[in-house]
Short mmCIF file of C-alpha atoms in Angstrom, two decimals:
data_model
loop_
_atom_site.label_atom_id
_atom_site.label_comp_id
_atom_site.label_asym_id
_atom_site.label_seq_id
_atom_site.Cartn_x
_atom_site.Cartn_y
_atom_site.Cartn_z
CA MET A 1368 120.21 85.95 101.40
CA LYS A 1369 117.88 87.33 104.01
CA PHE A 1370 114.88 89.04 102.42
CA ALA A 1371 112.00 91.11 103.75
CA ILE A 1372 108.96 91.50 101.51
CA MET A 1373 107.34 94.85 102.24
CA GLY A 1374 103.88 94.30 100.78
CA SER A 1375 102.97 90.65 100.39
CA GLY A 1376 100.13 90.81 97.87
CA GLY A 1377 100.22 89.57 94.28
CA VAL A 1378 103.70 90.86 93.45
CA GLY A 1379 105.46 90.56 96.80
CA GLY A 1380 103.71 87.34 97.69
CA TYR A 1381 104.66 85.65 94.42
CA PHE A 1382 108.33 86.64 94.29
CA GLY A 1383 108.79 86.18 98.02
CA ALA A 1384 107.33 82.68 97.83
CA ARG A 1385 109.62 81.75 94.96
CA LEU A 1386 112.65 82.98 96.89
CA ALA A 1387 111.56 81.04 99.98
CA GLU A 1388 110.99 77.94 97.85
CA ALA A 1389 114.60 78.31 96.63
CA GLY A 1390 115.84 78.21 100.21
CA GLU A 1391 116.30 81.92 100.88
CA ASP A 1392 115.44 83.39 104.31
CA VAL A 1393 112.24 85.35 103.62
CA THR A 1394 110.01 87.32 105.98
CA PHE A 1395 106.67 88.58 104.68
CA ILE A 1396 105.44 91.94 105.97
CA ALA A 1397 101.64 91.85 105.91
CA ARG A 1398 98.68 92.87 108.01
CA GLY A 1399 95.13 91.95 108.98
CA GLU A 1400 93.51 88.79 107.71
CA HIS A 1401 96.30 88.17 105.22
CA LEU A 1402 98.89 88.15 107.98
CA ALA A 1403 96.76 85.91 110.19
CA ALA A 1404 96.26 83.40 107.37
CA ILE A 1405 99.98 83.32 106.49
CA ARG A 1406 100.89 82.73 110.11
CA GLN A 1407 98.35 79.95 110.50
CA ASP A 1408 98.47 78.13 107.16
CA GLY A 1409 101.50 79.56 105.34
CA LEU A 1410 101.46 81.43 102.05
CA ILE A 1411 99.91 79.57 99.13
CA VAL A 1412 100.66 80.61 95.56
CA THR A 1413 98.58 79.13 92.75
CA SER A 1414 100.54 79.69 89.55
CA ILE A 1415 100.62 78.79 85.88
CA LYS A 1416 104.35 78.25 86.47
CA GLY A 1417 103.71 75.67 89.20
CA ASP A 1418 102.12 76.04 92.60
CA VAL A 1419 104.11 76.70 95.75
CA SER A 1420 103.24 76.60 99.43
CA VAL A 1421 105.48 78.32 101.98
CA LYS A 1422 104.67 76.61 105.27
CA PRO A 1423 105.61 77.54 107.85
CA ALA A 1424 106.11 81.11 106.68
CA GLN A 1425 107.82 83.92 108.56
CA ALA A 1426 105.40 86.84 108.68
CA THR A 1427 104.89 89.97 110.74
CA ASP A 1428 103.28 93.39 110.68
CA ASP A 1429 106.25 94.94 112.50
CA PRO A 1430 109.32 95.54 110.31
CA ALA A 1431 111.33 96.55 113.37
CA SER A 1432 111.01 93.00 114.72
CA VAL A 1433 112.76 91.50 111.69
CA GLY A 1434 116.20 92.98 112.17
CA VAL A 1435 118.66 93.94 109.46
CA VAL A 1436 118.23 92.08 106.17
CA ASP A 1437 120.23 91.75 102.97
CA CYS A 1438 117.41 92.92 100.72
CA VAL A 1439 114.05 94.62 101.20
CA ILE A 1440 111.67 94.15 98.27
CA VAL A 1441 109.18 97.02 98.27
CA ALA A 1442 105.95 95.82 96.66
CA VAL A 1443 103.30 97.97 98.31
CA LYS A 1444 100.81 100.04 96.34
CA ALA A 1445 102.51 103.04 94.77
CA TRP A 1446 100.84 105.60 97.03
CA GLN A 1447 102.20 103.72 100.05
CA VAL A 1448 105.89 103.85 99.07
CA ARG A 1449 106.83 106.83 101.26
CA GLU A 1450 105.12 105.33 104.30
CA ALA A 1451 106.79 101.98 103.56
CA ALA A 1452 110.20 103.67 103.30
CA GLU A 1453 109.82 105.05 106.80
CA ALA A 1454 108.66 101.67 108.13
CA ILE A 1455 111.57 99.67 106.73
CA ARG A 1456 114.32 101.83 108.29
CA PRO A 1457 115.01 99.31 111.11
CA MET A 1458 115.72 96.56 108.56
CA ILE A 1459 118.39 98.53 106.70
CA GLY A 1460 122.05 98.07 107.53
CA PRO A 1461 125.20 99.28 105.76
CA HIS A 1462 124.95 96.57 103.08
CA THR A 1463 121.17 96.25 102.66
CA ILE A 1464 119.67 96.54 99.18
CA VAL A 1465 116.25 98.17 98.77
CA LEU A 1466 114.57 96.99 95.56
CA PRO A 1467 111.28 98.62 94.48
CA LEU A 1468 108.98 96.51 92.29
CA GLU A 1469 106.37 99.15 91.52
CA ASN A 1470 104.21 100.08 88.53
CA GLY A 1471 105.21 103.74 88.39
CA VAL A 1472 108.51 105.45 87.62
CA GLU A 1473 108.99 107.47 90.82
CA ALA A 1474 109.43 104.83 93.56
CA ALA A 1475 113.24 104.87 93.66
CA ASP A 1476 113.26 108.67 93.97
CA ILE A 1477 110.82 108.50 96.89
CA LEU A 1478 112.88 105.80 98.61
CA ILE A 1479 116.08 107.80 98.12
CA ASP A 1480 114.39 110.90 99.54
CA VAL A 1481 113.61 109.00 102.75
CA LEU A 1482 116.51 106.55 103.03
CA GLY A 1483 119.33 108.18 101.12
CA SER A 1484 120.85 106.86 97.91
CA ALA A 1485 123.17 104.18 99.32
CA PRO A 1486 120.74 101.26 99.78
CA VAL A 1487 118.37 101.98 96.89
CA ILE A 1488 118.53 100.34 93.48
CA ASP A 1489 115.92 100.65 90.75
CA GLY A 1490 113.74 97.85 89.49
CA LEU A 1491 110.54 96.60 87.99
CA CYS A 1492 108.70 93.36 87.51
CA GLY A 1493 106.22 91.76 85.17
CA ILE A 1494 103.44 89.49 86.40
CA LEU A 1495 99.66 89.20 86.39
CA ALA A 1496 98.91 88.21 89.97
CA TRP A 1497 96.72 89.22 92.87
CA ARG A 1498 95.75 88.27 96.39
CA GLU A 1499 92.81 85.94 95.83
CA ALA A 1500 92.08 85.36 99.51
CA PRO A 1501 93.88 85.84 102.82
CA GLY A 1502 97.08 83.80 102.60
CA HIS A 1503 96.48 82.93 98.95
CA VAL A 1504 98.07 84.58 95.88
CA ARG A 1505 97.05 83.68 92.35
CA HIS A 1506 99.38 84.10 89.34
CA ALA A 1507 97.31 83.85 86.17
CA GLY A 1508 99.32 85.41 83.36
CA VAL A 1509 102.66 86.76 82.09
CA ASP A 1510 105.89 84.83 82.60
CA PRO A 1511 107.16 86.47 85.81
CA PHE A 1512 110.30 88.57 85.50
CA VAL A 1513 112.31 91.01 87.58
CA ARG A 1514 114.68 93.60 86.14
CA PHE A 1515 116.91 95.73 88.30
CA GLY A 1516 120.12 97.74 88.34
CA GLU A 1517 121.99 100.54 90.00
CA CYS A 1518 120.21 103.85 89.51
CA ASP A 1519 123.10 105.15 87.38
CA ASN A 1520 123.47 101.81 85.51
CA HIS A 1521 127.00 101.09 86.76
CA ALA A 1522 127.94 97.43 87.22
CA SER A 1523 128.17 96.34 90.84
CA GLU A 1524 128.87 93.19 92.81
CA ARG A 1525 125.64 93.52 94.80
CA ILE A 1526 123.55 93.59 91.63
CA SER A 1527 125.31 90.49 90.30
CA ARG A 1528 124.82 88.73 93.62
CA LEU A 1529 121.11 89.56 93.70
CA LYS A 1530 120.65 88.30 90.15
CA ALA A 1531 122.33 85.02 91.05
CA VAL A 1532 119.84 84.55 93.87
CA PHE A 1533 116.85 85.20 91.60
CA ASP A 1534 118.36 82.87 89.00
CA GLY A 1535 118.07 80.11 91.58
CA ALA A 1536 114.33 80.61 91.99
CA ARG A 1537 111.78 78.62 89.99
CA GLY A 1538 109.26 80.55 87.93
CA VAL A 1539 111.26 83.79 87.81
CA SER A 1540 113.38 85.33 85.06
CA ALA A 1541 115.93 87.90 86.25
CA GLU A 1542 117.71 90.46 84.08
CA ILE A 1543 120.09 93.38 84.52
CA PRO A 1544 119.15 95.82 81.72
CA ASP A 1545 121.71 98.02 80.04
CA ASP A 1546 119.56 101.01 81.04
CA ILE A 1547 117.22 100.50 83.99
CA LYS A 1548 115.30 103.73 83.26
CA VAL A 1549 114.49 102.61 79.73
CA ALA A 1550 113.33 99.24 81.09
CA GLN A 1551 111.24 100.88 83.78
CA TRP A 1552 109.59 103.39 81.46
CA SER A 1553 108.97 100.62 78.91
CA LYS A 1554 106.86 98.80 81.47
CA PHE A 1555 105.20 102.05 82.56
CA LEU A 1556 104.32 102.70 78.92
CA PHE A 1557 102.08 99.67 78.53
CA ILE A 1558 100.81 99.21 82.11
CA CYS A 1559 99.69 102.83 82.39
CA ALA A 1560 97.79 102.63 79.10
CA MET A 1561 96.26 99.30 80.10
CA SER A 1562 95.28 100.65 83.52
CA GLY A 1563 93.73 103.78 82.08
CA ILE A 1564 91.59 102.13 79.45
CA GLY A 1565 90.53 99.32 81.74
CA SER A 1566 89.58 101.69 84.55
CA ILE A 1567 87.30 103.88 82.45
CA THR A 1568 85.68 101.01 80.52
CA ARG A 1569 85.66 98.34 83.26
CA ALA A 1570 86.45 95.86 80.48
CA PRO A 1571 89.38 93.41 80.11
CA ILE A 1572 92.15 94.16 77.65
CA GLY A 1573 90.85 91.61 75.15
CA VAL A 1574 87.79 93.81 74.62
CA THR A 1575 89.40 97.25 74.60
CA ARG A 1576 92.25 96.36 72.26
CA GLN A 1577 89.79 94.94 69.73
CA LEU A 1578 87.24 97.75 69.51
CA PRO A 1579 88.52 100.45 67.11
CA GLU A 1580 87.25 103.24 69.37
CA THR A 1581 89.02 102.05 72.53
CA ARG A 1582 92.10 100.83 70.67
CA ALA A 1583 92.57 104.37 69.38
CA ILE A 1584 92.50 105.66 72.96
CA ILE A 1585 95.14 103.12 73.99
CA GLU A 1586 97.35 104.21 71.09
CA ARG A 1587 96.99 107.89 72.02
CA MET A 1588 97.94 107.12 75.62
CA LEU A 1589 101.03 105.26 74.44
CA GLU A 1590 102.07 108.17 72.22
CA GLU A 1591 101.68 110.66 75.07
CA ILE A 1592 103.74 108.59 77.52
CA ASP A 1593 106.39 108.09 74.84
CA ALA A 1594 106.65 111.85 74.36
CA VAL A 1595 106.88 112.51 78.12
CA ALA A 1596 109.58 109.87 78.56
CA ARG A 1597 111.72 111.29 75.76
CA ALA A 1598 111.34 114.81 77.18
CA HIS A 1599 112.70 113.46 80.47
CA GLY A 1600 115.75 112.06 78.70
CA VAL A 1601 114.71 108.41 78.56
CA GLY A 1602 116.51 106.76 75.63
CA PHE A 1603 113.55 104.94 74.12
CA PRO A 1604 113.94 103.14 70.78
CA ASP A 1605 112.03 104.73 67.91
CA ASP A 1606 109.36 102.02 67.99
CA ALA A 1607 108.74 101.99 71.75
CA ALA A 1608 105.02 102.74 71.46
CA VAL A 1609 104.60 100.12 68.74
CA ARG A 1610 106.34 97.51 70.89
CA ALA A 1611 104.11 98.38 73.83
CA MET A 1612 101.01 97.87 71.68
CA GLN A 1613 102.37 94.53 70.54
CA PHE A 1614 102.83 93.51 74.18
CA ILE A 1615 99.26 94.55 74.94
CA ASP A 1616 98.04 92.55 71.96
CA ALA A 1617 99.85 89.46 73.24
CA MET A 1618 98.37 89.55 76.76
CA PRO A 1619 95.65 87.07 77.76
CA ALA A 1620 92.30 88.48 76.70
CA GLU A 1621 90.92 88.42 80.22
CA SER A 1622 93.81 90.48 81.65
CA THR A 1623 93.13 93.46 83.90
CA SER A 1624 95.58 95.69 85.76
CA SER A 1625 95.76 95.99 89.53
CA MET A 1626 94.73 99.64 89.25
CA GLN A 1627 91.63 98.66 87.29
CA ARG A 1628 90.73 95.95 89.79
CA ASN A 1629 91.10 98.40 92.69
CA ILE A 1630 88.94 101.02 90.99
CA MET A 1631 86.25 98.49 90.10
CA ALA A 1632 86.18 97.42 93.74
CA GLY A 1633 85.83 101.01 94.95
CA GLN A 1634 89.25 100.91 96.60
CA PRO A 1635 92.12 103.44 96.52
CA SER A 1636 94.22 102.91 93.41
CA GLU A 1637 97.49 103.89 91.74
CA LEU A 1638 95.76 106.55 89.64
CA GLU A 1639 98.12 109.31 90.82
CA SER A 1640 101.19 107.17 90.16
CA GLN A 1641 100.08 106.13 86.69
CA ASN A 1642 97.82 108.37 84.58
CA GLY A 1643 98.18 111.19 87.10
CA ALA A 1644 101.96 110.84 86.94
CA VAL A 1645 101.91 111.15 83.14
CA VAL A 1646 100.00 114.42 83.48
CA ARG A 1647 102.29 115.73 86.21
CA LEU A 1648 105.54 114.66 84.54
CA GLY A 1649 104.31 116.00 81.20
CA ARG A 1650 103.57 119.42 82.65
CA ALA A 1651 107.05 119.50 84.19
CA VAL A 1652 108.62 119.37 80.71
CA GLY A 1653 105.93 121.17 78.71
CA VAL A 1654 104.46 118.08 77.02
CA ALA A 1655 100.67 118.01 76.56
CA THR A 1656 98.90 114.82 77.64
CA PRO A 1657 95.21 115.46 76.89
CA THR A 1658 94.14 111.80 76.88
CA HIS A 1659 95.69 111.13 80.26
CA GLU A 1660 94.33 114.41 81.60
CA LEU A 1661 90.80 113.34 80.65
CA ILE A 1662 91.18 109.85 82.12
CA HIS A 1663 92.67 111.25 85.32
CA ALA A 1664 89.87 113.81 85.67
CA VAL A 1665 87.13 111.23 85.03
CA LEU A 1666 88.50 108.84 87.65
CA LEU A 1667 89.53 111.42 90.24
CA PRO A 1668 86.16 111.84 92.04
CA GLN A 1669 85.93 108.12 92.76
CA GLU A 1670 89.59 108.00 93.77
CA LEU A 1671 89.17 110.80 96.29
CA ALA A 1672 86.04 109.17 97.70
CA ALA A 1673 87.84 105.84 98.08
CA ARG A 1674 90.75 107.49 99.88
CA ASP A 1675 88.40 109.36 102.20
CA GLU A 1676 86.63 106.10 103.04
CA GLU A 1677 89.93 104.36 103.72
CA THR A 1678 90.99 107.18 106.06
CA SER A 1679 87.69 107.10 107.94
CA ASP A 1680 87.97 103.31 108.39
CA ARG A 1681 91.32 103.56 110.15
#
């Protein structure tokens, strides 16, 4: 299959490299120093599942130059999804699949709003990875997985075909869940709590899950997200919050979320798509989310300053 990776950082870089390693036709959409390094030296992935080097690598900052592809993987930061949707229009033909691999729960809706429902499926991934340097992605934790399906959960030939392609890639587990919304919200449940606690404490998960005071905050965040999800009709199992805490407990002690790392670096983050989304989605269905409201409010001044700085740098 012919793939375009829209956003070639930790997530897009890792999964795109694995697909390229498996012999798929992959073009990485990147910019700046990262793009220059990929063009010159290829894309290097250092991984606990085995290193991979894609050299030469196809890379560009102009999606229109790529042509129509079979699948666009959208792996930009959550606040960039709408802009990315507009940019990828030239790569979408009548049979193109658009697969979002985002941390939030609203990416597919945004993509559908821009592109229409036909090309868009829903998805998520699990991985602890980041761009370590231009042209270099590091995968340091979590066995990488992708989960995807049609937005209404119906079985389709294109979903089966896409899974078969991922099944051929080393270091990736692919799954078609019975209910993609449950799968997506299940990830959102733990990653949003992990992002929130890490961002306000600036500590790795091994510290915050151990201290009784911060563990209690994590548990309250999980309970609030669980309540919001159920109010939105997500068919969570009764022990969803407990399972999420178990997943958090099993993560490497040094783990941090991408949102936390962005905030600690003074960069724009996914605050509005994670803790802010819980607040917003909770209000829409009359569910109180006081813990997330506090975390969102505490982090908002820095977030606004970071976004202002990014705008002024352009």
